CSV table of C-alpha atoms and ligand atoms in Angstrom, one decimal:
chain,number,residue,atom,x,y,z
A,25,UNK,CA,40.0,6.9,34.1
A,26,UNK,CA,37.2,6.5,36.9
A,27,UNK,CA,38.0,3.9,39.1
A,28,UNK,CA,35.0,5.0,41.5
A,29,UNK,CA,32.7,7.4,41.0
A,30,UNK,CA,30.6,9.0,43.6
A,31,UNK,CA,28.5,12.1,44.0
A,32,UNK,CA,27.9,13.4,47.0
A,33,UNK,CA,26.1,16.6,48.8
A,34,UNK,CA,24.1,18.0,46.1
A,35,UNK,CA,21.3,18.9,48.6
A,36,UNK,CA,20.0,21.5,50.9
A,37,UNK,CA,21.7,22.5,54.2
A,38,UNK,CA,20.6,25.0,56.2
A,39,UNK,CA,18.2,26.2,53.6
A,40,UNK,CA,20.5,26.8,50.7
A,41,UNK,CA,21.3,24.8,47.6
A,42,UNK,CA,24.7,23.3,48.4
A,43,UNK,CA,26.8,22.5,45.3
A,44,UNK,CA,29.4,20.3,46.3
A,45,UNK,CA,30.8,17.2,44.2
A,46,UNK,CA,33.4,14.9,45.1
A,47,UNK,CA,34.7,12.1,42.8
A,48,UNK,CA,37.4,9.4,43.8
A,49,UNK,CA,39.7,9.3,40.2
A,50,UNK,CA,41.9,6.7,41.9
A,51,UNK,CA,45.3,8.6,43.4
A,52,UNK,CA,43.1,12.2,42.9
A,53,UNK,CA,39.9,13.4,44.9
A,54,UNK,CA,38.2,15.7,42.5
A,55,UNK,CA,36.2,18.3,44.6
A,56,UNK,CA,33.6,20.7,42.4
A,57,UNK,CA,32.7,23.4,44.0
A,58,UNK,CA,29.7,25.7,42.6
A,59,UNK,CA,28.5,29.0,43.5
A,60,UNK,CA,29.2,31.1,46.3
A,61,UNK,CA,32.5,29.6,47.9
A,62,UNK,CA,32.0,31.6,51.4
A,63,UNK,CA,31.5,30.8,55.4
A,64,UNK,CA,28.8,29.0,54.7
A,65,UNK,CA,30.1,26.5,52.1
A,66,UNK,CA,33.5,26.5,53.6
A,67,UNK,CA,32.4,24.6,56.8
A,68,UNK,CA,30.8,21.8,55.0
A,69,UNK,CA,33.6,21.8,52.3
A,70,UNK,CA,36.1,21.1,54.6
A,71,UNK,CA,34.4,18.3,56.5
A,72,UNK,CA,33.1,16.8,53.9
A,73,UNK,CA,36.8,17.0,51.9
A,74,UNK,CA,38.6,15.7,54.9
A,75,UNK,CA,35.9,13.0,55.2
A,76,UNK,CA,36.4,11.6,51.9
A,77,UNK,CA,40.3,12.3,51.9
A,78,UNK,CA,40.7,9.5,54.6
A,79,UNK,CA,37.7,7.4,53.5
A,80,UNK,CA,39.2,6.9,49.9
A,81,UNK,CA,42.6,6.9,50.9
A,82,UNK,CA,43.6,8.9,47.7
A,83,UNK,CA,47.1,11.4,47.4
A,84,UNK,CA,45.8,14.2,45.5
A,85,UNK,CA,43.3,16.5,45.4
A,86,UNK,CA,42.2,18.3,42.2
A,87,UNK,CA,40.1,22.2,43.3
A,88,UNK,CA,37.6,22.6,40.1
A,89,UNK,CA,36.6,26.2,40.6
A,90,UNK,CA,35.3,26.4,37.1
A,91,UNK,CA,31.8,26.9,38.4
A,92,UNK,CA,32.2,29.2,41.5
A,93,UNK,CA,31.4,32.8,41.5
A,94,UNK,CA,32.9,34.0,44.3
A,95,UNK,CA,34.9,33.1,46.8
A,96,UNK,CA,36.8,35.0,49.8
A,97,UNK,CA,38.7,34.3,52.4
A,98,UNK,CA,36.7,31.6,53.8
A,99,UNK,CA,36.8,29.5,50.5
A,100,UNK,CA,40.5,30.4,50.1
A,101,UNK,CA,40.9,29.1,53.4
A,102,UNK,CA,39.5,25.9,53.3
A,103,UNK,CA,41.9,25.2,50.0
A,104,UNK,CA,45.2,26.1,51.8
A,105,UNK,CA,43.8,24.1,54.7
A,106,UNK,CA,43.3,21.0,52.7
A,107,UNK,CA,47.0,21.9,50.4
A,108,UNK,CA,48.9,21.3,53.9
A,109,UNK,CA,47.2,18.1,54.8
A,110,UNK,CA,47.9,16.5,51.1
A,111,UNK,CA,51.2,18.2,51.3
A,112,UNK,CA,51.7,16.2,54.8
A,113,UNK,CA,50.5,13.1,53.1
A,114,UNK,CA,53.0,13.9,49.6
A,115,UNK,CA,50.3,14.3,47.7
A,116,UNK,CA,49.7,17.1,45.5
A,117,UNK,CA,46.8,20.0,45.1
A,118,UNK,CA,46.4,21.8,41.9
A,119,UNK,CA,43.2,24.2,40.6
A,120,UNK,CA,40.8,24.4,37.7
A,121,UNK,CA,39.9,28.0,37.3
A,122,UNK,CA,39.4,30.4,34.1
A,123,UNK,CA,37.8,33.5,36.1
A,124,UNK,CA,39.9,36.2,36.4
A,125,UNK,CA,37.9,37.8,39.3
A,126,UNK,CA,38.5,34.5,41.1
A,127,UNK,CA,42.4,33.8,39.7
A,128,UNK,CA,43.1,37.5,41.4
A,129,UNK,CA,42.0,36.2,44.7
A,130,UNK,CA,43.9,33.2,44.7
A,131,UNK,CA,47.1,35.5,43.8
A,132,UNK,CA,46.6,37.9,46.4
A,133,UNK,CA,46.3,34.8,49.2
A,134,UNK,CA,49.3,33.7,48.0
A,135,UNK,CA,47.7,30.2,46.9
A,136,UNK,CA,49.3,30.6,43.8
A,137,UNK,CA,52.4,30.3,45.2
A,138,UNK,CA,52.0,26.7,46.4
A,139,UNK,CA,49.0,25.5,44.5
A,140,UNK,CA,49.6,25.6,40.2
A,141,UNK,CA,46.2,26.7,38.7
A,142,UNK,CA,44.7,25.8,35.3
A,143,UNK,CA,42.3,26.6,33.2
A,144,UNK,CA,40.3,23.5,32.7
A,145,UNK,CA,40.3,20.1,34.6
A,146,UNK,CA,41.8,18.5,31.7
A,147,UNK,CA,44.7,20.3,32.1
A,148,UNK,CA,44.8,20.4,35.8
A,149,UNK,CA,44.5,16.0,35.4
A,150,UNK,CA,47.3,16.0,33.3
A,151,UNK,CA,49.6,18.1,35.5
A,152,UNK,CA,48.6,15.7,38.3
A,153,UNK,CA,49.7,12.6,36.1
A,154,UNK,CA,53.1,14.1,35.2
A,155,UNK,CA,52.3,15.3,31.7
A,156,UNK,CA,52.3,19.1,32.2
A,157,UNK,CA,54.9,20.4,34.5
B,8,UNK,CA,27.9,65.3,56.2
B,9,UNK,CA,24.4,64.1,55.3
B,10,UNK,CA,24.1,61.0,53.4
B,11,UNK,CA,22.3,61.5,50.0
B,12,UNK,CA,21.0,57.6,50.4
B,13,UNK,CA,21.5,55.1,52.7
B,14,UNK,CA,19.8,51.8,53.9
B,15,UNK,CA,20.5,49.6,56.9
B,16,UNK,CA,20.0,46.3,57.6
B,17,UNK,CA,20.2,43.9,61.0
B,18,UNK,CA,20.7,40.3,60.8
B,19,UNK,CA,21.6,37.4,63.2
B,20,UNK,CA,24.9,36.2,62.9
B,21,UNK,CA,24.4,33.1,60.8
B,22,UNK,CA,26.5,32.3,58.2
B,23,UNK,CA,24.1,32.2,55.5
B,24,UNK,CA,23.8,35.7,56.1
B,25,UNK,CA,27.3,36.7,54.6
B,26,UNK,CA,26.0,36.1,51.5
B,27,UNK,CA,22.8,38.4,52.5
B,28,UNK,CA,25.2,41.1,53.3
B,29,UNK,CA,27.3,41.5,50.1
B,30,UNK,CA,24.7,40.9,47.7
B,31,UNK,CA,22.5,43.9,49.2
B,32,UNK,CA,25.2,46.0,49.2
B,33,UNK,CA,26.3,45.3,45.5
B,34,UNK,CA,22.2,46.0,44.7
B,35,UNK,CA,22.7,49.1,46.6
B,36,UNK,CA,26.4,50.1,44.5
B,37,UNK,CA,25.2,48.6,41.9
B,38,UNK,CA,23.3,51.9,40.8
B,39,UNK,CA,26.7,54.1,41.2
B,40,UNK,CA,28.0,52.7,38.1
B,41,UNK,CA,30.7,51.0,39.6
B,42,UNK,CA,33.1,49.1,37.0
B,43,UNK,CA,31.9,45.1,37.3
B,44,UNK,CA,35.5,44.4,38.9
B,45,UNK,CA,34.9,47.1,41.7
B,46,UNK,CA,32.0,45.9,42.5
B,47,UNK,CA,32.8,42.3,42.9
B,48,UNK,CA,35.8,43.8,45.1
B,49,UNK,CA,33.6,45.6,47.3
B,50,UNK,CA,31.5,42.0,48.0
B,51,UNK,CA,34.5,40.9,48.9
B,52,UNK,CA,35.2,43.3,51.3
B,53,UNK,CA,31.6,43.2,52.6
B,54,UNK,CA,32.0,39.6,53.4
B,55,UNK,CA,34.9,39.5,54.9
B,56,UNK,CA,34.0,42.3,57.9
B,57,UNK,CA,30.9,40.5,57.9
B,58,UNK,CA,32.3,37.5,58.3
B,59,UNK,CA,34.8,38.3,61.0
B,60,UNK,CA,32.0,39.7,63.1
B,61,UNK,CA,29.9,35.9,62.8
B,62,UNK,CA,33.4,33.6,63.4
B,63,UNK,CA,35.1,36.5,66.0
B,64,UNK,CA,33.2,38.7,66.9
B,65,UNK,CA,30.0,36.4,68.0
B,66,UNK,CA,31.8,33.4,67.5
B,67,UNK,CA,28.8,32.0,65.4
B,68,UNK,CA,26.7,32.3,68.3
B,69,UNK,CA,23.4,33.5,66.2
B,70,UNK,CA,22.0,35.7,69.3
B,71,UNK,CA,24.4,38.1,68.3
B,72,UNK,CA,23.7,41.0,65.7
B,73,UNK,CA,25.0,42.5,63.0
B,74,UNK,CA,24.6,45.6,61.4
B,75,UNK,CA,25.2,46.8,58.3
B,76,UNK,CA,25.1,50.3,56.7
B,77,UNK,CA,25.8,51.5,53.4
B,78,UNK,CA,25.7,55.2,52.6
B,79,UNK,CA,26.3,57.2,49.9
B,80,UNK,CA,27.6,60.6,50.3
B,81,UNK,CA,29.0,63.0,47.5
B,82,UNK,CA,32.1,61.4,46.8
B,83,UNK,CA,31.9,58.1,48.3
B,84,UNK,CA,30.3,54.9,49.3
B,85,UNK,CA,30.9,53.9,52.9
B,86,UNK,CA,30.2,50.3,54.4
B,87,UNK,CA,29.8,50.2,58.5
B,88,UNK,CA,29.7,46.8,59.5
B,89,UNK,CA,29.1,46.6,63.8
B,90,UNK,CA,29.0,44.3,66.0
B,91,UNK,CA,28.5,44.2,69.7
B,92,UNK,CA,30.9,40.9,70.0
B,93,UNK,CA,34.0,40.5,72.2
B,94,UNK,CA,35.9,43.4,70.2
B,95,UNK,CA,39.8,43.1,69.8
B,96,UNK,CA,42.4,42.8,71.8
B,97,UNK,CA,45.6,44.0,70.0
B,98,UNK,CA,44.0,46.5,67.0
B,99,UNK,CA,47.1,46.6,65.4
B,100,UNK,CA,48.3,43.2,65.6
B,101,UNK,CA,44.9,42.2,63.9
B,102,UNK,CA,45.1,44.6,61.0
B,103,UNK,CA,48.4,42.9,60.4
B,104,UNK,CA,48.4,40.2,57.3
B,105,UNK,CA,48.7,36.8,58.5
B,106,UNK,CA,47.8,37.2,62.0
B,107,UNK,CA,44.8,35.1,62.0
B,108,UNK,CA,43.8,33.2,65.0
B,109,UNK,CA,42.7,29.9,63.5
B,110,UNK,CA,44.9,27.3,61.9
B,111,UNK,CA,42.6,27.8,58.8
B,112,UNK,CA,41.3,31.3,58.9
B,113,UNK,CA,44.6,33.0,57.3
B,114,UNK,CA,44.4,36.7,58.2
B,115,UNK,CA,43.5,37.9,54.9
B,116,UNK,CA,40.4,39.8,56.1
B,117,UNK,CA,41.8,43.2,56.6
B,118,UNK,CA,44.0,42.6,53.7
B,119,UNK,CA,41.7,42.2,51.4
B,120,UNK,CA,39.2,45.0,53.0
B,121,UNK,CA,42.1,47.4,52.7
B,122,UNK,CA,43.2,46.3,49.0
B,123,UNK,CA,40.0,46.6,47.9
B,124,UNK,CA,38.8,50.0,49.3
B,125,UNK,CA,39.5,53.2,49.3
B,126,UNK,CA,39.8,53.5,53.6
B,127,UNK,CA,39.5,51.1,56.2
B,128,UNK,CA,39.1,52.2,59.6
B,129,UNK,CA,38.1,49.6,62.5
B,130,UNK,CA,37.0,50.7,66.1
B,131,UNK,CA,37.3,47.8,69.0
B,132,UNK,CA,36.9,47.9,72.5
B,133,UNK,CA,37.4,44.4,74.3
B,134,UNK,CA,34.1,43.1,75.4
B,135,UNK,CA,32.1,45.6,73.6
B,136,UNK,CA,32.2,45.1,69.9
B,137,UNK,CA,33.8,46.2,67.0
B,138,UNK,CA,33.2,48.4,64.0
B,139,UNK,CA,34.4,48.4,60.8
B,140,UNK,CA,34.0,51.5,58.4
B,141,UNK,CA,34.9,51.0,54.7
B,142,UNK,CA,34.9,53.7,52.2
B,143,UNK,CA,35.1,53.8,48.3
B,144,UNK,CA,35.4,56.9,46.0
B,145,UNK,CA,32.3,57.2,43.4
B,146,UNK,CA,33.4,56.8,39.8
B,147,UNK,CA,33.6,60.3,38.8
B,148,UNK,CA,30.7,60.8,36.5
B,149,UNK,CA,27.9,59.4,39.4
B,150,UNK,CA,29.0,62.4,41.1
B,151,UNK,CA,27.9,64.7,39.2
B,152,UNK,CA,24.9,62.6,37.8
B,153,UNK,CA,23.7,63.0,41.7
B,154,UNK,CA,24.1,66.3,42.0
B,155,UNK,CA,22.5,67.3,38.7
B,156,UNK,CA,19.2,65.7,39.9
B,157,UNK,CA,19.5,66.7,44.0
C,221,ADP,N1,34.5,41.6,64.4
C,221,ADP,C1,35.6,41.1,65.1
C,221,ADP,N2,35.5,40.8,66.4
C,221,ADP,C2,36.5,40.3,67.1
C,221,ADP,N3,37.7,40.0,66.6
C,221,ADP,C3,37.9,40.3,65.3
C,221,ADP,C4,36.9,40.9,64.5
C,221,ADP,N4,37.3,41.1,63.2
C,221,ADP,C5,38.6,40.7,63.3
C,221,ADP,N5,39.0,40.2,64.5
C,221,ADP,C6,40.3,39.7,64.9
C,221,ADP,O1,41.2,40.1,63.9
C,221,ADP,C7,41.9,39.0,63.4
C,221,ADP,C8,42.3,39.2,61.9
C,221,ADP,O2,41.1,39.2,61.1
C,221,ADP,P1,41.2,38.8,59.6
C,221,ADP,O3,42.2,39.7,58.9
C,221,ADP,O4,39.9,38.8,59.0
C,221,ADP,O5,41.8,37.3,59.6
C,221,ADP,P2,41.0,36.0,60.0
C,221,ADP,O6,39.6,36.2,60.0
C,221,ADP,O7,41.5,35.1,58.9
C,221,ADP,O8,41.5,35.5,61.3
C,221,ADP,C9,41.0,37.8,63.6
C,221,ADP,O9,41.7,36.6,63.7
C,221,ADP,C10,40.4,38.2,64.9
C,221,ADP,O10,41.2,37.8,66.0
C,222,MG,MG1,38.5,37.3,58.6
């Protein structure tokens, strides 16, 4: 269920369409990221992520990455940066990706090892309430 | 060995310009009838030398400049990112997974620019820049398709 909702950053920073979303869903900050998840997203992802972390006070943080296409090391960065602050905080990460392209990436960083990916949000949600181990 | 195409292309180093970089270069690979897959891993590869010569080598100051070449020679693509930044220190300890000097940045450039071509080869002299050279076998059948027409 929403507790809060709030959309934020869908605008234009340094010339480019930005596609960030975050939504409070009570313990979970759900951050949609679209596009191209590079340097020049990662930057404002992670201030803007860390920003709301604190401001809601949530635990968790759900990655839907079900509308990014591409990311490198930059992107991948900014999500194992924001999996040890949540980690420090006992909260848990988990992804929402279906792209294999993208789901290689994540492999090869090793994010997979820490961070458990699913296909949808749904089933990333229920993971984060206990239902799906 | 002469190049039987090429283009070049100089931009400040400003991150929006990662994005610049890779997608030329797919453009430019995209007519070597790459497989979809290789070509996305060559963007990758694109964008991470291009990145580390923005965040290292120029340290996102945007009076620096980057260059970019891709070339295409009979039985490969090469990529020669340059930049006339602060170079490396310890070559080898940079190529090394992992060895990434910001809490966030994770050292996965040269990983992934190694995985996903054919030859990586970086140049570096402290204080004068660096150069990374990237090269990817053609698919076969381009090869011949070029020479049949040249
Ligand atoms: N163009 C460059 N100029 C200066 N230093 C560089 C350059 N490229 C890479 N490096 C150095 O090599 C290290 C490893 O690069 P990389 O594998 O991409 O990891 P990361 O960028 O995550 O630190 C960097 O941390 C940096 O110290
Ligand atoms: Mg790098």
């Amino acid at each position: 269920m929403y507790v809060e909702l709030q959309m934020k950053n869908v605008g234009r920073w340094e010339g480019r369409l930005l596609n960030l979303e975050i939504k409070n869903m009570g313990d979970t900050l759900m951050v949609k990221i679209t596009g191209d998840f590079d340097l020049e997203l990662a930057d404002h992802c992670r201030r803007e992520i860390d920003r709301n972390y604190e401001k809601e006070a949530v635990k968790n943080i759900l990655f839907d990455l079900t509308g990014i296409d591409f990311i490198d090391s930059s992107g991948l960065g900014v999500i194992l940066g924001r999996y040890r602050k949540v980690k420090e905080n006992e909260g848990r990460v988990v992804i929402a990706s279906g792209d294999s392209r993208i789901i290689k990436l994540l492999n090869l960083s090793g994010i997979t090892r820490l961070i458990p990916v699913y296909p949808n949000t749904a089933q990333a949600l229920k993971h984060l309430s206990g239902k799906v181990m | 060995m002469k190049a039987i195409n090429h283009i070049k292309l100089e931009f400040p180093s400003i991150p929006a310009n990662v994005r610049l970089a890779r997608v030329t270069v797919a453009a430019f690979a995209s007519e070597l009838d790459y497989d979809v897959s290789v070509l996305e891993e060559i963007k990758v590869a694109v964008s991470e030398a291009v990145t580390n010569a923005i965040v290292h080598g120029y340290q996102k100051d945007p009076k620096g400049l980057v260059t970019l070449t891709a070339s295409l020679y009979d039985s490969s693509l090469e990529i020669v990112v340059e930049d006339r930044g602060r170079g490396i220190n310890n070559l080898e300890r940079a190529l090394e997974p992992g060895e990434g000097t910001e809490p966030e940045r994770m050292g996965l450039g040269f990983v992934f620019m190694r995985t996903f071509m054919d030859e990586l080869e970086v140049n570096s002299e402290p204080g004068q820049g660096t150069t990374v050279i990237m090269r990817k076998k053609l698919p076969g059948e381009v090869k011949a398709m070029w020479f049949n027409e040249n």
